[in-house]
Coordinates of C-alpha atoms in Angstrom, one line a residue:
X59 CA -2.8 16.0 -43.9
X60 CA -4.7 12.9 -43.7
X61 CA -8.1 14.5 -44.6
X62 CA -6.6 16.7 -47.7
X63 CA -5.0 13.0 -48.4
X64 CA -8.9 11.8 -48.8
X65 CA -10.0 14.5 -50.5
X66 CA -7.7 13.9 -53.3
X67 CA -8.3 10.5 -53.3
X68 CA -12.4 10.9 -53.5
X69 CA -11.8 13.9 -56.2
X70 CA -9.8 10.8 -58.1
X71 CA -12.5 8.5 -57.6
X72 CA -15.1 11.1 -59.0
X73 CA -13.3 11.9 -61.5
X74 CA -12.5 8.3 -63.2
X75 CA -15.9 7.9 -62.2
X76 CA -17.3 10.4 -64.4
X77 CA -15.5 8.9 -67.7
X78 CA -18.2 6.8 -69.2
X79 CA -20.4 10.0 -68.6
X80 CA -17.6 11.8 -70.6
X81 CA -17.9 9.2 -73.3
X82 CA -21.2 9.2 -73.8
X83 CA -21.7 13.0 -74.4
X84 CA -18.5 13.1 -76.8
X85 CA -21.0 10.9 -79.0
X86 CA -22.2 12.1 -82.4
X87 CA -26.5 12.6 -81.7
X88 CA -27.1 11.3 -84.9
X89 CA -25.1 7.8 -84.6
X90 CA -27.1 7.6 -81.5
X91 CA -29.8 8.3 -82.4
X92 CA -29.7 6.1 -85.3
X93 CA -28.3 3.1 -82.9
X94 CA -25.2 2.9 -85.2
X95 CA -22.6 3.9 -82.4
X96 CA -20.0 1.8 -81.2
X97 CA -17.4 1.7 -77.9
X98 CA -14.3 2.4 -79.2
X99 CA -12.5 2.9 -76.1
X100 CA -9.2 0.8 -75.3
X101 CA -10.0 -1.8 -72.7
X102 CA -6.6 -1.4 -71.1
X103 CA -8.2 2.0 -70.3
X104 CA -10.9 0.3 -69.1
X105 CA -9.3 -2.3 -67.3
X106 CA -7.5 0.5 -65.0
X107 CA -10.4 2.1 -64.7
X108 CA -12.3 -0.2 -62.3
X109 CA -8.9 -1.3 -60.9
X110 CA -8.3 2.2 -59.4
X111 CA -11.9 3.1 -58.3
X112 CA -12.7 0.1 -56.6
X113 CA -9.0 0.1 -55.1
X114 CA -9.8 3.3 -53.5
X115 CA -13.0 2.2 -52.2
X116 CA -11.7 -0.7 -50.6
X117 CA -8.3 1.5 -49.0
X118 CA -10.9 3.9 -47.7
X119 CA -13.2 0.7 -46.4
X120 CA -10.1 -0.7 -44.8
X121 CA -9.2 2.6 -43.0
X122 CA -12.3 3.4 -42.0
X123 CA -12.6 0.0 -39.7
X124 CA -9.3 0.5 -38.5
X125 CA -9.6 4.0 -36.9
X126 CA -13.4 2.6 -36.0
X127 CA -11.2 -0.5 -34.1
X128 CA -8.6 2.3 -32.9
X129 CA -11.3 4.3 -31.3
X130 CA -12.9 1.5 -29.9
X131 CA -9.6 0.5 -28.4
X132 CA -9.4 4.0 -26.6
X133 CA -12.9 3.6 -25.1
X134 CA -12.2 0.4 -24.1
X135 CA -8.9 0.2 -22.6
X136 CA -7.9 0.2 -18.8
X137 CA -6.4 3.8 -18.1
X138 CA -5.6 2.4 -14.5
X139 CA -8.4 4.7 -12.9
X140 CA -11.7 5.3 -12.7
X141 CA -12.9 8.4 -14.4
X142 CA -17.3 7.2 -14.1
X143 CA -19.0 9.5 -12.1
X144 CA -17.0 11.7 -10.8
X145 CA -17.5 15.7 -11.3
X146 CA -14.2 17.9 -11.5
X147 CA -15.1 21.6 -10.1
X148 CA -12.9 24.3 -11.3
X149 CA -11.2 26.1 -8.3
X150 CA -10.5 29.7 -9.0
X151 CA -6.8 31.0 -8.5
X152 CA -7.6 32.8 -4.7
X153 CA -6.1 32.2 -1.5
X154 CA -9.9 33.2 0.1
X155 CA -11.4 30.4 -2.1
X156 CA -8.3 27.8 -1.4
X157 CA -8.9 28.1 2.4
X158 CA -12.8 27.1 1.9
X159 CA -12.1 24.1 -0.5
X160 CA -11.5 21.8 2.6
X161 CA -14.5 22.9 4.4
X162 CA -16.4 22.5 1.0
X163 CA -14.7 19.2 0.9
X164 CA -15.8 17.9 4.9
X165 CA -19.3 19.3 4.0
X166 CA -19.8 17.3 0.8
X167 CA -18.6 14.1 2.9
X168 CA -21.0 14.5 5.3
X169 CA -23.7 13.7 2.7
X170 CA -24.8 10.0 2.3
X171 CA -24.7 10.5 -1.6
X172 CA -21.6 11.5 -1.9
X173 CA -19.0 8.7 -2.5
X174 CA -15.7 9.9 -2.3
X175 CA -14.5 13.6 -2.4
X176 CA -10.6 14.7 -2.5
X177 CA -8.5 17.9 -3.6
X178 CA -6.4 17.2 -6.6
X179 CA -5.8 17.2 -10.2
X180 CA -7.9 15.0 -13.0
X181 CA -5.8 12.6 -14.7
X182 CA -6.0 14.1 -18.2
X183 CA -5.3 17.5 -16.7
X184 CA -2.4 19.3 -16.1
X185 CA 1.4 18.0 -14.6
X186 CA 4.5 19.6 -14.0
X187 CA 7.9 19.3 -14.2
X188 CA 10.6 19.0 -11.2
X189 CA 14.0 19.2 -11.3
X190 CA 15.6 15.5 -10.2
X191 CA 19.0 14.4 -10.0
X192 CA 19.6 11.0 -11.1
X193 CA 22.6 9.2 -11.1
X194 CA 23.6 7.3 -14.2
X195 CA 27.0 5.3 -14.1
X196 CA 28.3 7.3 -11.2
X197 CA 26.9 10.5 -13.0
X198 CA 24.9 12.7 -11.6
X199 CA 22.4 14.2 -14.9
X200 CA 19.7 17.2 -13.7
X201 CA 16.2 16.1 -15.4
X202 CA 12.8 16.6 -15.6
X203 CA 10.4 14.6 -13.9
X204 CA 6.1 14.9 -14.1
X205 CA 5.1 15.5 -10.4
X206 CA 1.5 16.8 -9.0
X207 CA 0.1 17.3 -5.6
X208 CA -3.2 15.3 -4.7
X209 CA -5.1 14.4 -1.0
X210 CA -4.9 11.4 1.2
X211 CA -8.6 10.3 -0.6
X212 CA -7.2 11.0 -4.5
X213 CA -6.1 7.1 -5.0
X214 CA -9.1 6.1 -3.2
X215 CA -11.4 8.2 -5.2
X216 CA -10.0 7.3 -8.5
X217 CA -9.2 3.5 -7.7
X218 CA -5.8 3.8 -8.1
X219 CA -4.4 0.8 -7.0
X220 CA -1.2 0.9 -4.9
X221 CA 1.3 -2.0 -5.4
X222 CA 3.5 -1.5 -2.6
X223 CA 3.9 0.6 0.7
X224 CA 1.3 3.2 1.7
X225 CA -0.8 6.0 1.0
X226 CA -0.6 9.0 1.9
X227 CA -2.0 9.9 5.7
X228 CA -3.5 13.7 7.5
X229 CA -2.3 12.2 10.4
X230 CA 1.7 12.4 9.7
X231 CA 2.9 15.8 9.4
X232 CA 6.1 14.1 7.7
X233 CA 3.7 13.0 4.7
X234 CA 3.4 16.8 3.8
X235 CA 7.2 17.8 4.0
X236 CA 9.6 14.9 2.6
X237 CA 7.4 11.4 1.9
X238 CA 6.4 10.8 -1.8
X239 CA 4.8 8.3 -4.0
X240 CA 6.1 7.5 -7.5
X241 CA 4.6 5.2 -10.2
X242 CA 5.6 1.9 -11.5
X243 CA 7.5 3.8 -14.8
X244 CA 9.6 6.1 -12.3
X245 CA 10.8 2.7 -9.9
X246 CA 11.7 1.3 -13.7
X247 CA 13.3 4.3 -15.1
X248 CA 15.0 4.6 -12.1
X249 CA 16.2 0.4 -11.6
X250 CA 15.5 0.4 -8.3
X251 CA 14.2 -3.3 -7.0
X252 CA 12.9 -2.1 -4.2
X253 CA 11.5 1.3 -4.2
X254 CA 9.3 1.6 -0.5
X255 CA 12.3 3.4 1.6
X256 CA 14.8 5.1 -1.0
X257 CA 15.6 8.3 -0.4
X258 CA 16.5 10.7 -3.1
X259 CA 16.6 14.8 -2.9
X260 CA 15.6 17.3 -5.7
X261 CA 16.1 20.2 -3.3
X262 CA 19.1 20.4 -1.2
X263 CA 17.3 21.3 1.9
X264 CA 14.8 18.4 1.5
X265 CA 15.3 14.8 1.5
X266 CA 12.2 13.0 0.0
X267 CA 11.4 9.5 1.3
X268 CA 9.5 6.6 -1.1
X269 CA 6.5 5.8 0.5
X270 CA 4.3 3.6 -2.0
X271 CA 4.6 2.8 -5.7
X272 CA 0.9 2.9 -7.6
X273 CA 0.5 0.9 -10.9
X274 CA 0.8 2.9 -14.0
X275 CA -2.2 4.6 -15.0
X276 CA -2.8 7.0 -17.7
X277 CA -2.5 10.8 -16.3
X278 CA -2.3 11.8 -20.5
X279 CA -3.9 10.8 -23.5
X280 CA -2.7 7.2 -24.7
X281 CA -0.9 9.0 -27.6
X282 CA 2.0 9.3 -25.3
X283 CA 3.7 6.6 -23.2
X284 CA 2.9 6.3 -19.4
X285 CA 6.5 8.5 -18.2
X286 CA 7.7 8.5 -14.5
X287 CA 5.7 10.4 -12.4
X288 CA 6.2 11.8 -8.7
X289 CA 3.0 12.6 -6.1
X290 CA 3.5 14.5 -3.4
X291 CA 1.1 15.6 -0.6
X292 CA -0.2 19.1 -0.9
X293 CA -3.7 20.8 -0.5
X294 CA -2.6 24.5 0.1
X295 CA -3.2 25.7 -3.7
X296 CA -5.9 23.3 -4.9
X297 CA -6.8 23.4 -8.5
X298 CA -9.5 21.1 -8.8
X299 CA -12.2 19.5 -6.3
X300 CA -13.0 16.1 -7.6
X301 CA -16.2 14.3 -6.5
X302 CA -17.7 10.6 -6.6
X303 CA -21.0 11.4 -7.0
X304 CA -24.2 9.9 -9.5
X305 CA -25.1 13.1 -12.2
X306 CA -28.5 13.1 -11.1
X307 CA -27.3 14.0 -7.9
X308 CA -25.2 17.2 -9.2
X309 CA -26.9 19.5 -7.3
X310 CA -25.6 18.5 -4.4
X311 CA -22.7 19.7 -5.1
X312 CA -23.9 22.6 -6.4
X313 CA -25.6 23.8 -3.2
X314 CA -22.7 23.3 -1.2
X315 CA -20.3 25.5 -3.3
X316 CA -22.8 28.1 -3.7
X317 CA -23.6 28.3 -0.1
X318 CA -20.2 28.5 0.8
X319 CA -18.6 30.2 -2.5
X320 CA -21.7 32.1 -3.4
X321 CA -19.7 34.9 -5.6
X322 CA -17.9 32.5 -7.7
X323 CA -19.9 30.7 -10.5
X324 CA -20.2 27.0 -9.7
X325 CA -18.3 25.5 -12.5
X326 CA -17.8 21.9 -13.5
X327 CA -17.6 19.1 -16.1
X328 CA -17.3 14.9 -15.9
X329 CA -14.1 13.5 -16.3
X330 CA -14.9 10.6 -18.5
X331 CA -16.5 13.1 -21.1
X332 CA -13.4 15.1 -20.5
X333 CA -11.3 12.1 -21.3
X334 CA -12.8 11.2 -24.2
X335 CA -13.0 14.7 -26.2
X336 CA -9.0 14.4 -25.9
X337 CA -9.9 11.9 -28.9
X338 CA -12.5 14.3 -31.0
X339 CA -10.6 14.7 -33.6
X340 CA -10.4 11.0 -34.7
X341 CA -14.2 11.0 -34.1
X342 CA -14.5 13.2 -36.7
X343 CA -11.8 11.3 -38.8
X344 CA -13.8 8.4 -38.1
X345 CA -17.1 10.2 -39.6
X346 CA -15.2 11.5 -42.5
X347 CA -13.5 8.1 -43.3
X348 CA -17.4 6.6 -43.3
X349 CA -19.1 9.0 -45.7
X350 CA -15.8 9.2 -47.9
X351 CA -16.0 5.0 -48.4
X352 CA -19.6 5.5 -48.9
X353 CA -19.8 8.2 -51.2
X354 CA -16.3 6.4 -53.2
X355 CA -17.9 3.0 -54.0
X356 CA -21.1 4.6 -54.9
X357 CA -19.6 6.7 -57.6
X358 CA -17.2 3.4 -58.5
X359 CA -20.5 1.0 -58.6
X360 CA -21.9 3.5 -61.5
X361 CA -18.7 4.0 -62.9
X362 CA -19.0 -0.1 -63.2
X363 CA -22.3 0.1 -64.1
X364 CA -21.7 2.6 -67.4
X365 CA -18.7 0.3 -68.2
X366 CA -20.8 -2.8 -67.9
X367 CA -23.7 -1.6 -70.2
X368 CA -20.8 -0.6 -72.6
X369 CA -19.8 -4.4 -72.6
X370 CA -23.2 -5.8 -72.9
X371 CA -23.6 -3.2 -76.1
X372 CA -21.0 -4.3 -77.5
X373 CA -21.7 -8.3 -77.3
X374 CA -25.6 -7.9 -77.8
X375 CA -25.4 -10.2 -80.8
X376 CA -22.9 -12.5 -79.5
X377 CA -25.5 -12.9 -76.2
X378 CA -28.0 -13.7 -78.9
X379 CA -26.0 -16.3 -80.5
X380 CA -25.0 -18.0 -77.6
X381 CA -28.9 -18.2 -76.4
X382 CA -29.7 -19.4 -79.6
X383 CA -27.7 -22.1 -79.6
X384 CA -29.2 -23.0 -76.1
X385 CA -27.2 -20.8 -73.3
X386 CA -29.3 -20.0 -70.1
X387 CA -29.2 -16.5 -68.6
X388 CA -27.2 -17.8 -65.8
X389 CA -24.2 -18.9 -68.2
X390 CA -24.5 -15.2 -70.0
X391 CA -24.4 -13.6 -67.2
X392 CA -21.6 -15.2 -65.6
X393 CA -19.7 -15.1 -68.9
X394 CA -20.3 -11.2 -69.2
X395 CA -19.7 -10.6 -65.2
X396 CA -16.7 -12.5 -65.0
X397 CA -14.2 -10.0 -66.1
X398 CA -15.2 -7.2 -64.1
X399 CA -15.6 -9.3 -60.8
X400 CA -11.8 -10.5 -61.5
X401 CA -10.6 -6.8 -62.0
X402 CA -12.5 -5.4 -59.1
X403 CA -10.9 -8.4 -57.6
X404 CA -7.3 -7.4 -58.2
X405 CA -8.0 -3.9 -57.4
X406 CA -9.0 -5.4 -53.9
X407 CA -5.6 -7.6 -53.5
X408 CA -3.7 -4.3 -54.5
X409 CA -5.3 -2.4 -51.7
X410 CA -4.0 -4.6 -49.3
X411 CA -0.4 -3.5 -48.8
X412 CA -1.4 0.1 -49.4
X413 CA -4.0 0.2 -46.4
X414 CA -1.6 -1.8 -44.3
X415 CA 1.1 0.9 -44.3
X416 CA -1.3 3.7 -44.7
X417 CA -3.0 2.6 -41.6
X418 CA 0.0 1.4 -39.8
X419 CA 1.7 5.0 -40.2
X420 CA -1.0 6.6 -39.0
X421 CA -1.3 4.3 -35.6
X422 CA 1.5 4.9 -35.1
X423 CA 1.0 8.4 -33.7
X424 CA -0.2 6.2 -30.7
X425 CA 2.0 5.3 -28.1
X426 CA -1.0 2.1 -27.1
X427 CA -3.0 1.2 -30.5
X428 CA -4.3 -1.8 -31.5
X429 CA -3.3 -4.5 -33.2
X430 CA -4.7 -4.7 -37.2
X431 CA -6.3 -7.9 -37.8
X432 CA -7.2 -9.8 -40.8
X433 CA -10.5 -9.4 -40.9
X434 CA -10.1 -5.7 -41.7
X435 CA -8.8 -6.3 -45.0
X436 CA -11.0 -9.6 -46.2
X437 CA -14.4 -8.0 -44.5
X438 CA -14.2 -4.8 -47.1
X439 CA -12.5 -7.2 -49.8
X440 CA -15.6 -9.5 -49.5
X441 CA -18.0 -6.4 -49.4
X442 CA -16.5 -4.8 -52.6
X443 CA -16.7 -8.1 -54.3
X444 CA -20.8 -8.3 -53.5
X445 CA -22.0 -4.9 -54.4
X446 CA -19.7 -5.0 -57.5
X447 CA -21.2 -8.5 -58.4
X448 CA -24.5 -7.2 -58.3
X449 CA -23.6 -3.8 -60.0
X450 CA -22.7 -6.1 -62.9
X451 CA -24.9 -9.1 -62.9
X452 CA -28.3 -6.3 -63.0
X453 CA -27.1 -5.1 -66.0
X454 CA -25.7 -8.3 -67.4
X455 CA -28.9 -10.1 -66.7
X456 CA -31.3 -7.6 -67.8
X457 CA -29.3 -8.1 -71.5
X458 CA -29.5 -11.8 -71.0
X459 CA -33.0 -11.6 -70.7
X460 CA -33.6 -9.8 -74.0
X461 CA -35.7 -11.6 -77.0
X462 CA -32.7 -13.5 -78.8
X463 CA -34.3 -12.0 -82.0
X464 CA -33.6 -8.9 -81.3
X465 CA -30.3 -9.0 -80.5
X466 CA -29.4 -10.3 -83.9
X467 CA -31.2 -8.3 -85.7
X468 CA -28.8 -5.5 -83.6
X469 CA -26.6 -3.3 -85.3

């Protein structure tokens, strides 16, 4: 919607753009040729002309630095992890391969170059649902709650810091039946004070036991708000092997699964490129958005431009007059410029509350977005202003310099 939204808008912009072209080929040949022809077109017409074309330009401008600002918040932004070097191996759905992934696993962490290894899922990836009982006001209400199974090296591997209890331990059977570890959002959701030690039960033959609380970290895109999440301990249907390791030393990796798997292909990606294509499509927004401004002033600078040498036709004798009488070309071309600048001006001021809630609806499809600053709006204001300055002063002062002469013996 938001790209058929900008199409419209540029097809506006080339269109209004195109009018002094129309104008001009509507002329009589022989009045033109002949010099005798005259711009009869009404400057209110005019007027709204360079107000809507340069208001466009500077809209587009403004929402092209804010999804650039928006993407760079994205990149930039603590996700409570680590997603840098770390490879995610697709695990094929077989009890044969399952059984090898912890042998893979001990292998692989008996290499010096390998960092960290543990059985789990990436954070972008995929998280189901339980059923939970909560009680609300002396209520019980069955809901949904995200839950995954990781290792006792996933938190370590990914830096995710615990801010109470413990982790997770091989060495305690009871860690695999009935302990769990929940996230900051679930202890909130569920108004606990405490949360190491409560016991709640979303199976009637088990009794699950808090163990540790790990700060909120992002486990979806930042579109969505961090929800309540449970983590339980479970490596018997692994989905993904994830491994701290430098790219150049991929092949490690490699000659471990394929010495061990060798009729499965070895396949893999990185998790911070895996994060980040979550976010392609505003790349591409952002791509569009930067070509679209472009492409829009240029066709409202030469829409200016035709208007301008319109203007300057118009008042050719009244320029000699004036440098007659002892004007200088500065004067002139202020004098001529100073009615475009002051529309292209107001075209910018009326592009301000339009980008605002333009831009602001479309962050908010963002659960964490930035925040829009001033500069956004007086940075493409002030560049509008300059290149429509000189778009009109070129023009302006290449009249001003004509033989005074000349332009009164104009007609």
């Amino acid at each position: 919607n938001i790209m058929a939204g900008v199409g419209i808008v540029f097809c506006l912009v080339l269109v209004t753009g195109s009018y002094p072209a129309w104008y001009l080929s509507s002329l009589s040949s022989v009045s033109v040729l002949k010099g005798k022809w005259i711009y009869s077109g009404k400057q209110w017409l005019r007027a709204l002309l360079v107000v809507v074309q340069f208001a466009i330009s500077a809209i587009l401008i403004m929402g092209t630095l804010v999804v650039y600002g928006q993407m760079n918040y994205l990149r930039t932004k603590d996700l409570g992890f680590s997603k840098e070097q770390i490879v995610v191996v697709a695990i094929p759905r077989s009890d044969s391969i399952g059984q090898k992934i912890p042998i893979l696993k001990n292998k692989l962490l008996q290499n010096s170059r390998v960092h960290h290894v543990s059985i789990g899922p990436k954070p972008a990836g995929f998280y189901g649902k339980t059923s939970f009982i909560k009680e609300v006001n002396g209520q019980k209400a069955d809901q949904f709650v995200n839950f995954n199974t990781i290792d006792e090296d996933y938190l370590a591997l990914l830096k995710i810091n615990l801010v109470a209890g413990r982790n997770f331990s091989k060495d305690m059977p009871s860690d695999r039946t009935n302990a769990v570890i929940v996230n900051e959002a679930f202890v909130k959701w569920m108004g606990w004070k405490e949360a190491v030690g409560q016991k709640f039960s979303n199976d009637p033959k088990v009794t699950q036991t808090v163990i540790g609380v790990v700060r909120d970290f992002h486990y979806t895109s930042l579109h969505n708000q961090i929800e309540p999440m449970l983590l339980f301990y479970n490596t018997d249907n692994p989905i993904n092997l994830l491994v701290n390791i430098r790219p150049t030393d991929l092949d490690v990796v490699r000659s471990a699964w394929e010495a061990l798997i060798p009729n499965r292909p070895f396949e893999y990606s990185f998790l911070d490129t895996e994060f980040e294509a979550q976010y392609r499509q505003e790349e591409k927004m952002m791509t569009l958005f930067t070509w679209f401004s472009a492409l829009t002033l240029l066709i409202a600078c030469l829409g200016l431009f035709g208007l301008a040498s319109f203007a300057t036709i118009q008042r050719t004798k009244e320029i000699g007059v004036r440098k007659v009488l002892g004007a200088n070309i500065s004067s002139i071309v202020l004098l001529l410029s100073k009615d475009f600048i002051q529309l292209v001006l107001i075209a910018n001021l009326l592009s301000w509350p339009l980008a605002y809630w333009g831009t602001h609806q479309w962050l908010e499809n963002y659960a964490f977005r930035m925040d829009i600053s001033p500069w956004m709006f007086v940075l493409p204001t002030l560049l509008v202003l300059i290149i429509a300055l000189l778009t009109v002063s070129f023009q302006t002062w290449r009249a001003a310099r004509q033989n005074p002469v000349k332009a009164l013996r104009y007609e």
